[in-house]
């Protein structure tokens, strides 16, 4: 327990610093590293002909889509011809079309759902030029859009900034430097970073085993830092060469929490200065935590802690059936977990990787106890608990707009958020943004359960089978990428449906969210008085929590009851 | 129409019509306007068909027909309740429109033609620009401007106020409204509205609800309700294959019951009733709102621009103090002031006598040998020539000074200072002289209407800023402003200053409300987000405003703002309540759906409902019954107490949010206990 508490304290301390740094980057403010990075950025701008002009929300969205589309086509091509002898010592063959489609969408959308195993399915060239490359760019895309979204909400300007500039700045100033430093830290702990072919060794038992090699560390760090989650190896972060010990386990968790957490802090700073600066004793007070970010952070943290508590206690209790046949459950349910991590580190990793929608795993989610498995599922269904890079924050802000609408009416005024009135048009878009997510999950799950193609993937009939299906689509729609890996998902049906789920889950949501602020930004700000609903208070935080719970969580209540809850009750009956 | 008689919430007549209307409104083409209830209606038709053909969708089970029939019946009742709510809300307006139409019926007009002859025509044939003559005892056929004549007019058909009003050409009292009656003399009127566009016509359309358009907030809320409905449709439709996969064959009626329970039928059924009732509450204050949008905008008001005279103060000044100058005894001043006011019937004059007697002045009566001099705009003083030759005068400072000096008197040295003191206090100094000696000063105070200070405090509590406009000098204005408790003031205010002030506030993103009457207020009324014109005012002002106060009481703007807020709060609270109800409904229906096949799910049946059927029907019944239970709340609006937004939110959240979660748990359980034995008797 102490390690968890300490871990979370370090997390908060870290994001306060990086959050401010992110804020400075987003607002183009001065940072300590400017002398170096300004030159790098200028070179990139010149090279690519980026003119740094301000964009409207439509231009911004178009730039984002076009950039992503180009990368998708190039990436798809590489996967289809990866058999070529470039960085391919293990002589991996070309990838099948639907799997390539699924994989490329998966990585471009920051999902990293993997219907292949890295060591047998991808060449080193693909791992570097497609997978690792997209881990940087998809993270930068998400972050850039989130920053534009917040700029729109803050409403200090009438434009959203420039996508290419945001994209470049976040890559050069955040992702690359941290990746290099922490990547080397992982190497020091034993994560490989080479281009050698797999090594075949004779084990002490006298048998032969292939030891996988490759540029692992460079991918491992951005996989977490960019909340991507796709493993170099099929076993993801439970493989010792990806995640050798508890220290790397902690580093990896911290890496995935860092940026989503910082986004919330940066949000607080970005919307803050529209009000008067707090001046104490003639000196401007240093603000670490913008007041508007507090309820957002509080609700995210509350759901996270509740989830962690449920997952941890469910896993600690162990499996009664295994106990009955004489297997000690004193260490908790160890099925599918690594001995070197145990229940606590595994439960924490599971909660973190789904709350922060990374999708890497250091234990098999399929073998979690029913309730323990319900927690990651719920995190992805909500998709607002910090969430992936910037995206979770945007989703939560959409819920904040919804909460503001309901609460605003209750204080007898036209609802307003951050000084802008929420009216018919915004409500329409907000509602749409909220509908998409459950629609994708439930529609595809229903489709899979009523078609033979879908049913063929289910390996565990019964309640768990339902959980597998729902989990897979929740993971796709939330752009998480983890899986209940028991699902036999490398088939036409699953490759295509999850591909579509990831695609719409990512881009539809982003475009609608940009449209919301695009509409808000044009409005005249309204004045604030004590009659105005304040959105930085405890009451609002509780209201927001209830709105998320009732609207987002209850939507999945029937699915949860038929899946994990029924399974749990059957297990403990 | 009169608000003097306390009206009952609903009369038997309204009730009877409402019951009839709730069936008429079942027409699908009408229901379609309310998507939430339309889904219920579709559910009703499907279950109705299933009642006759239970096996149509392959449902299996015993007593299916009975079950489908009961579900169908409850859905019908739900629809009727929702329609009833709307019909009741409309009922009051309709009754009112009826009486207004009555006033309009069979009106005749005496049109004066170009050659000077007149001709009786039906009022319906009147055009803009026609000139009509209306004699005593006749009804004014349409809205118009008086071009000749002076008459007293009974406006009770419109305002409910039975005391007649004097109308004459020119000035602020030259506009007349169609449907009112001339009770003395005659008027020559130029008609200013075509038939069917008169104020009376607009009023009928408004109270009847025909002109009702959805307000911006209503549209936004409707969007939310529709999207919630869509979300729950997705949930239910996807639940079917999930259940099939889990080995449960769900009955169509059960799925429909779950949909209806989850979609926000409570607020969906009451939404239009809340809006109509809000408008009606405004009407009951004798304010005619030109649109629902205007009432709603009232809730958003940040700044109110108020005229001092008439709105904040009575406009007539009351004597508050006698101040002597030189070595004149107080008693002398009082007696002189009182006697000079004996024949003065203005409120000022009367107040001088009242105050004088109150301070122990000598009782005096008018005698025939006193010669009173009336106040005129030229002389600006009044007074009395006493039988003993004393000439008592009272008037403005400069006038009396000149008068005294002309008669060879001296101005006491302390007079100017005392006059200024009074002015500083916001009062009007009235100087009293006897012959050529100045006796002293009467301090005439502008009195603030009682209760206003408290009301402004109420406004401040919800963050509304008040700005007072007055033609007075800054010194006087500041004093009154402070006394009344307004937040700021504009002194020496010209009509264009008002527009400037409104624009300035609006540029800061504020919503501005104002009241006005004269023609020169029209541009400001149009500029303001909420403009309330007085019915006594000119037709230009009424045209520019989005509300007209029939009683011409400027302070009513405060009530209207509160009604606007209450309207929004009611909508928000009932929405919250409706959504919060879903928690309990999930816990009632989901276990009921699956308990038979997956027995361990009985753990989730936390209400311990008797059987699956009774659980589903209890939830559905609760869903229906809650609508009529909340009709009174929707009509009256939730209690509004001005306080900080923060407090108001936690208060309403606690009642409607938390209450909305808890209430259905209790309600469904109680219904279950009642209907479970009944259901088992009929074999369900």
PDB file of N, CA, C and O in Angstrom, chain A residues 343-384:
ATOM      1  N   UNK A 343       0.648  -8.980  -6.952  1.00  0.00           N
ATOM      2  CA  UNK A 343      -0.707  -8.434  -7.126  1.00  0.00           C
ATOM      3  C   UNK A 343      -0.712  -6.912  -7.128  1.00  0.00           C
ATOM      4  O   UNK A 343      -1.336  -6.281  -7.974  1.00  0.00           O
ATOM      5  N   UNK A 344       0.009  -6.286  -6.195  1.00  0.00           N
ATOM      6  CA  UNK A 344      -0.081  -4.830  -6.064  1.00  0.00           C
ATOM      7  C   UNK A 344       0.429  -4.110  -7.315  1.00  0.00           C
ATOM      8  O   UNK A 344      -0.277  -3.275  -7.886  1.00  0.00           O
ATOM      9  N   UNK A 345       1.644  -4.455  -7.741  1.00  0.00           N
ATOM     10  CA  UNK A 345       2.201  -3.801  -8.925  1.00  0.00           C
ATOM     11  C   UNK A 345       1.369  -4.113 -10.171  1.00  0.00           C
ATOM     12  O   UNK A 345       1.261  -3.279 -11.065  1.00  0.00           O
ATOM     13  N   UNK A 346       0.797  -5.316 -10.212  1.00  0.00           N
ATOM     14  CA  UNK A 346      -0.010  -5.690 -11.369  1.00  0.00           C
ATOM     15  C   UNK A 346      -1.323  -4.921 -11.386  1.00  0.00           C
ATOM     16  O   UNK A 346      -1.748  -4.396 -12.420  1.00  0.00           O
ATOM     17  N   UNK A 347      -1.989  -4.867 -10.224  1.00  0.00           N
ATOM     18  CA  UNK A 347      -3.272  -4.154 -10.153  1.00  0.00           C
ATOM     19  C   UNK A 347      -3.064  -2.681 -10.466  1.00  0.00           C
ATOM     20  O   UNK A 347      -3.868  -2.055 -11.174  1.00  0.00           O
ATOM     21  N   UNK A 348      -1.986  -2.117  -9.959  1.00  0.00           N
ATOM     22  CA  UNK A 348      -1.694  -0.705 -10.212  1.00  0.00           C
ATOM     23  C   UNK A 348      -1.462  -0.493 -11.706  1.00  0.00           C
ATOM     24  O   UNK A 348      -2.024   0.427 -12.313  1.00  0.00           O
ATOM     25  N   UNK A 349      -0.654  -1.376 -12.303  1.00  0.00           N
ATOM     26  CA  UNK A 349      -0.345  -1.249 -13.728  1.00  0.00           C
ATOM     27  C   UNK A 349      -1.627  -1.352 -14.557  1.00  0.00           C
ATOM     28  O   UNK A 349      -1.850  -0.562 -15.472  1.00  0.00           O
ATOM     29  N   UNK A 350      -2.449  -2.334 -14.200  1.00  0.00           N
ATOM     30  CA  UNK A 350      -3.698  -2.547 -14.936  1.00  0.00           C
ATOM     31  C   UNK A 350      -4.582  -1.310 -14.884  1.00  0.00           C
ATOM     32  O   UNK A 350      -5.124  -0.860 -15.895  1.00  0.00           O
ATOM     33  N   UNK A 351      -4.723  -0.744 -13.679  1.00  0.00           N
ATOM     34  CA  UNK A 351      -5.575   0.434 -13.536  1.00  0.00           C
ATOM     35  C   UNK A 351      -4.973   1.610 -14.286  1.00  0.00           C
ATOM     36  O   UNK A 351      -5.680   2.342 -14.993  1.00  0.00           O
ATOM     37  N   UNK A 352      -3.665   1.801 -14.139  1.00  0.00           N
ATOM     38  CA  UNK A 352      -3.012   2.926 -14.791  1.00  0.00           C
ATOM     39  C   UNK A 352      -3.118   2.808 -16.309  1.00  0.00           C
ATOM     40  O   UNK A 352      -3.502   3.752 -17.000  1.00  0.00           O
ATOM     41  N   UNK A 353      -2.833   1.631 -16.829  1.00  0.00           N
ATOM     42  CA  UNK A 353      -2.749   1.491 -18.287  1.00  0.00           C
ATOM     43  C   UNK A 353      -4.105   1.663 -18.965  1.00  0.00           C
ATOM     44  O   UNK A 353      -4.183   2.036 -20.128  1.00  0.00           O
ATOM     45  N   UNK A 354      -5.189   1.415 -18.224  1.00  0.00           N
ATOM     46  CA  UNK A 354      -6.506   1.603 -18.826  1.00  0.00           C
ATOM     47  C   UNK A 354      -7.084   2.975 -18.517  1.00  0.00           C
ATOM     48  O   UNK A 354      -7.791   3.557 -19.335  1.00  0.00           O
ATOM     49  N   UNK A 355      -6.778   3.501 -17.313  1.00  0.00           N
ATOM     50  CA  UNK A 355      -7.253   4.847 -16.991  1.00  0.00           C
ATOM     51  C   UNK A 355      -6.559   5.849 -17.902  1.00  0.00           C
ATOM     52  O   UNK A 355      -7.201   6.732 -18.475  1.00  0.00           O
ATOM     53  N   UNK A 356      -5.264   5.718 -18.053  1.00  0.00           N
ATOM     54  CA  UNK A 356      -4.495   6.633 -18.890  1.00  0.00           C
ATOM     55  C   UNK A 356      -4.467   6.146 -20.341  1.00  0.00           C
ATOM     56  O   UNK A 356      -3.596   6.508 -21.110  1.00  0.00           O
ATOM     57  N   UNK A 357      -5.402   5.266 -20.671  1.00  0.00           N
ATOM     58  CA  UNK A 357      -5.547   4.599 -21.982  1.00  0.00           C
ATOM     59  C   UNK A 357      -4.253   4.381 -22.741  1.00  0.00           C
ATOM     60  O   UNK A 357      -4.089   4.834 -23.857  1.00  0.00           O
ATOM     61  N   UNK A 358      -3.341   3.678 -22.117  1.00  0.00           N
ATOM     62  CA  UNK A 358      -2.116   3.302 -22.809  1.00  0.00           C
ATOM     63  C   UNK A 358      -2.327   1.952 -23.477  1.00  0.00           C
ATOM     64  O   UNK A 358      -2.188   1.818 -24.687  1.00  0.00           O
ATOM     65  N   UNK A 359      -2.639   0.958 -22.651  1.00  0.00           N
ATOM     66  CA  UNK A 359      -2.929  -0.348 -23.226  1.00  0.00           C
ATOM     67  C   UNK A 359      -1.789  -1.330 -23.160  1.00  0.00           C
ATOM     68  O   UNK A 359      -1.913  -2.455 -23.638  1.00  0.00           O
ATOM     69  N   UNK A 360      -0.655  -0.912 -22.600  1.00  0.00           N
ATOM     70  CA  UNK A 360       0.383  -1.918 -22.371  1.00  0.00           C
ATOM     71  C   UNK A 360      -0.041  -2.716 -21.141  1.00  0.00           C
ATOM     72  O   UNK A 360      -0.835  -2.250 -20.329  1.00  0.00           O
ATOM     73  N   UNK A 361       0.460  -3.941 -21.025  1.00  0.00           N
ATOM     74  CA  UNK A 361       0.058  -4.763 -19.877  1.00  0.00           C
ATOM     75  C   UNK A 361       1.295  -5.395 -19.249  1.00  0.00           C
ATOM     76  O   UNK A 361       2.240  -5.742 -19.956  1.00  0.00           O
ATOM     77  N   UNK A 362       1.300  -5.490 -17.925  1.00  0.00           N
ATOM     78  CA  UNK A 362       2.389  -6.249 -17.302  1.00  0.00           C
ATOM     79  C   UNK A 362       1.832  -7.517 -16.670  1.00  0.00           C
ATOM     80  O   UNK A 362       2.501  -8.224 -15.934  1.00  0.00           O
ATOM     81  N   UNK A 363       0.550  -7.790 -16.953  1.00  0.00           N
ATOM     82  CA  UNK A 363      -0.053  -9.062 -16.555  1.00  0.00           C
ATOM     83  C   UNK A 363      -1.181  -9.292 -17.552  1.00  0.00           C
ATOM     84  O   UNK A 363      -1.578  -8.374 -18.269  1.00  0.00           O
ATOM     85  N   UNK A 364      -1.685 -10.505 -17.610  1.00  0.00           N
ATOM     86  CA  UNK A 364      -2.711 -10.786 -18.603  1.00  0.00           C
ATOM     87  C   UNK A 364      -4.085 -10.368 -18.072  1.00  0.00           C
ATOM     88  O   UNK A 364      -4.565 -10.912 -17.077  1.00  0.00           O
ATOM     89  N   UNK A 365      -4.711  -9.393 -18.733  1.00  0.00           N
ATOM     90  CA  UNK A 365      -6.006  -8.910 -18.256  1.00  0.00           C
ATOM     91  C   UNK A 365      -7.094  -9.983 -18.370  1.00  0.00           C
ATOM     92  O   UNK A 365      -8.060  -9.964 -17.629  1.00  0.00           O
ATOM     93  N   UNK A 366      -6.892 -10.886 -19.302  1.00  0.00           N
ATOM     94  CA  UNK A 366      -7.880 -11.943 -19.489  1.00  0.00           C
ATOM     95  C   UNK A 366      -8.009 -12.818 -18.247  1.00  0.00           C
ATOM     96  O   UNK A 366      -9.075 -13.374 -17.976  1.00  0.00           O
ATOM     97  N   UNK A 367      -6.927 -12.936 -17.480  1.00  0.00           N
ATOM     98  CA  UNK A 367      -6.966 -13.815 -16.313  1.00  0.00           C
ATOM     99  C   UNK A 367      -7.176 -13.041 -15.019  1.00  0.00           C
ATOM    100  O   UNK A 367      -7.035 -13.591 -13.929  1.00  0.00           O
ATOM    101  N   UNK A 368      -7.500 -11.776 -15.119  1.00  0.00           N
ATOM    102  CA  UNK A 368      -7.849 -11.040 -13.896  1.00  0.00           C
ATOM    103  C   UNK A 368      -9.129 -11.651 -13.335  1.00  0.00           C
ATOM    104  O   UNK A 368      -9.925 -12.243 -14.069  1.00  0.00           O
ATOM    105  N   UNK A 369      -9.354 -11.492 -12.039  1.00  0.00           N
ATOM    106  CA  UNK A 369     -10.621 -11.948 -11.462  1.00  0.00           C
ATOM    107  C   UNK A 369     -11.734 -11.117 -12.107  1.00  0.00           C
ATOM    108  O   UNK A 369     -11.467 -10.026 -12.622  1.00  0.00           O
ATOM    109  N   UNK A 370     -12.969 -11.619 -12.108  1.00  0.00           N
ATOM    110  CA  UNK A 370     -14.031 -10.900 -12.831  1.00  0.00           C
ATOM    111  C   UNK A 370     -14.116  -9.425 -12.456  1.00  0.00           C
ATOM    112  O   UNK A 370     -14.171  -8.563 -13.330  1.00  0.00           O
ATOM    113  N   UNK A 371     -14.124  -9.111 -11.157  1.00  0.00           N
ATOM    114  CA  UNK A 371     -14.241  -7.702 -10.758  1.00  0.00           C
ATOM    115  C   UNK A 371     -12.963  -6.950 -11.074  1.00  0.00           C
ATOM    116  O   UNK A 371     -12.995  -5.782 -11.456  1.00  0.00           O
ATOM    117  N   UNK A 372     -11.825  -7.610 -10.883  1.00  0.00           N
ATOM    118  CA  UNK A 372     -10.548  -6.986 -11.220  1.00  0.00           C
ATOM    119  C   UNK A 372     -10.516  -6.632 -12.696  1.00  0.00           C
ATOM    120  O   UNK A 372      -9.990  -5.586 -13.083  1.00  0.00           O
ATOM    121  N   UNK A 373     -11.094  -7.470 -13.529  1.00  0.00           N
ATOM    122  CA  UNK A 373     -11.149  -7.214 -14.964  1.00  0.00           C
ATOM    123  C   UNK A 373     -12.193  -6.184 -15.327  1.00  0.00           C
ATOM    124  O   UNK A 373     -12.108  -5.531 -16.375  1.00  0.00           O
ATOM    125  N   UNK A 374     -13.186  -6.029 -14.464  1.00  0.00           N
ATOM    126  CA  UNK A 374     -14.232  -5.033 -14.735  1.00  0.00           C
ATOM    127  C   UNK A 374     -13.677  -3.617 -14.631  1.00  0.00           C
ATOM    128  O   UNK A 374     -14.154  -2.705 -15.297  1.00  0.00           O
ATOM    129  N   UNK A 375     -12.651  -3.449 -13.776  1.00  0.00           N
ATOM    130  CA  UNK A 375     -12.096  -2.107 -13.574  1.00  0.00           C
ATOM    131  C   UNK A 375     -11.449  -1.567 -14.849  1.00  0.00           C
ATOM    132  O   UNK A 375     -11.807  -0.472 -15.299  1.00  0.00           O
ATOM    133  N   UNK A 376     -10.517  -2.300 -15.472  1.00  0.00           N
ATOM    134  CA  UNK A 376      -9.975  -1.768 -16.735  1.00  0.00           C
ATOM    135  C   UNK A 376     -11.059  -1.559 -17.774  1.00  0.00           C
ATOM    136  O   UNK A 376     -11.019  -0.577 -18.531  1.00  0.00           O
ATOM    137  N   UNK A 377     -12.044  -2.448 -17.793  1.00  0.00           N
ATOM    138  CA  UNK A 377     -13.118  -2.311 -18.766  1.00  0.00           C
ATOM    139  C   UNK A 377     -13.868  -0.996 -18.539  1.00  0.00           C
ATOM    140  O   UNK A 377     -14.144  -0.245 -19.458  1.00  0.00           O
ATOM    141  N   UNK A 378     -14.172  -0.736 -17.276  1.00  0.00           N
ATOM    142  CA  UNK A 378     -14.919   0.482 -16.928  1.00  0.00           C
ATOM    143  C   UNK A 378     -14.092   1.729 -17.257  1.00  0.00           C
ATOM    144  O   UNK A 378     -14.629   2.707 -17.777  1.00  0.00           O
ATOM    145  N   UNK A 379     -12.813   1.676 -16.939  1.00  0.00           N
ATOM    146  CA  UNK A 379     -11.953   2.830 -17.247  1.00  0.00           C
ATOM    147  C   UNK A 379     -12.021   3.182 -18.720  1.00  0.00           C
ATOM    148  O   UNK A 379     -12.076   4.357 -19.091  1.00  0.00           O
ATOM    149  N   UNK A 380     -12.036   2.157 -19.565  1.00  0.00           N
ATOM    150  CA  UNK A 380     -12.059   2.418 -21.005  1.00  0.00           C
ATOM    151  C   UNK A 380     -13.445   2.837 -21.476  1.00  0.00           C
ATOM    152  O   UNK A 380     -13.585   3.612 -22.413  1.00  0.00           O
ATOM    153  N   UNK A 381     -14.476   2.302 -20.813  1.00  0.00           N
ATOM    154  CA  UNK A 381     -15.832   2.703 -21.178  1.00  0.00           C
ATOM    155  C   UNK A 381     -16.060   4.176 -20.838  1.00  0.00           C
ATOM    156  O   UNK A 381     -16.735   4.893 -21.569  1.00  0.00           O
ATOM    157  N   UNK A 382     -15.505   4.601 -19.692  1.00  0.00           N
ATOM    158  CA  UNK A 382     -15.642   6.008 -19.328  1.00  0.00           C
ATOM    159  C   UNK A 382     -14.766   6.857 -20.229  1.00  0.00           C
ATOM    160  O   UNK A 382     -15.176   7.886 -20.740  1.00  0.00           O
ATOM    161  N   UNK A 383     -13.500   6.429 -20.383  1.00  0.00           N
ATOM    162  CA  UNK A 383     -12.550   7.133 -21.240  1.00  0.00           C
ATOM    163  C   UNK A 383     -12.345   8.588 -20.817  1.00  0.00           C
ATOM    164  O   UNK A 383     -12.084   9.440 -21.642  1.00  0.00           O
ATOM    165  N   UNK A 384     -12.515   8.854 -19.554  1.00  0.00           N
ATOM    166  CA  UNK A 384     -12.312  10.227 -19.064  1.00  0.00           C
ATOM    167  C   UNK A 384     -11.379  10.264 -17.866  1.00  0.00           C
ATOM    168  O   UNK A 384     -11.135  11.311 -17.298  1.00  0.00           O
TER     169      UNK A 384
END
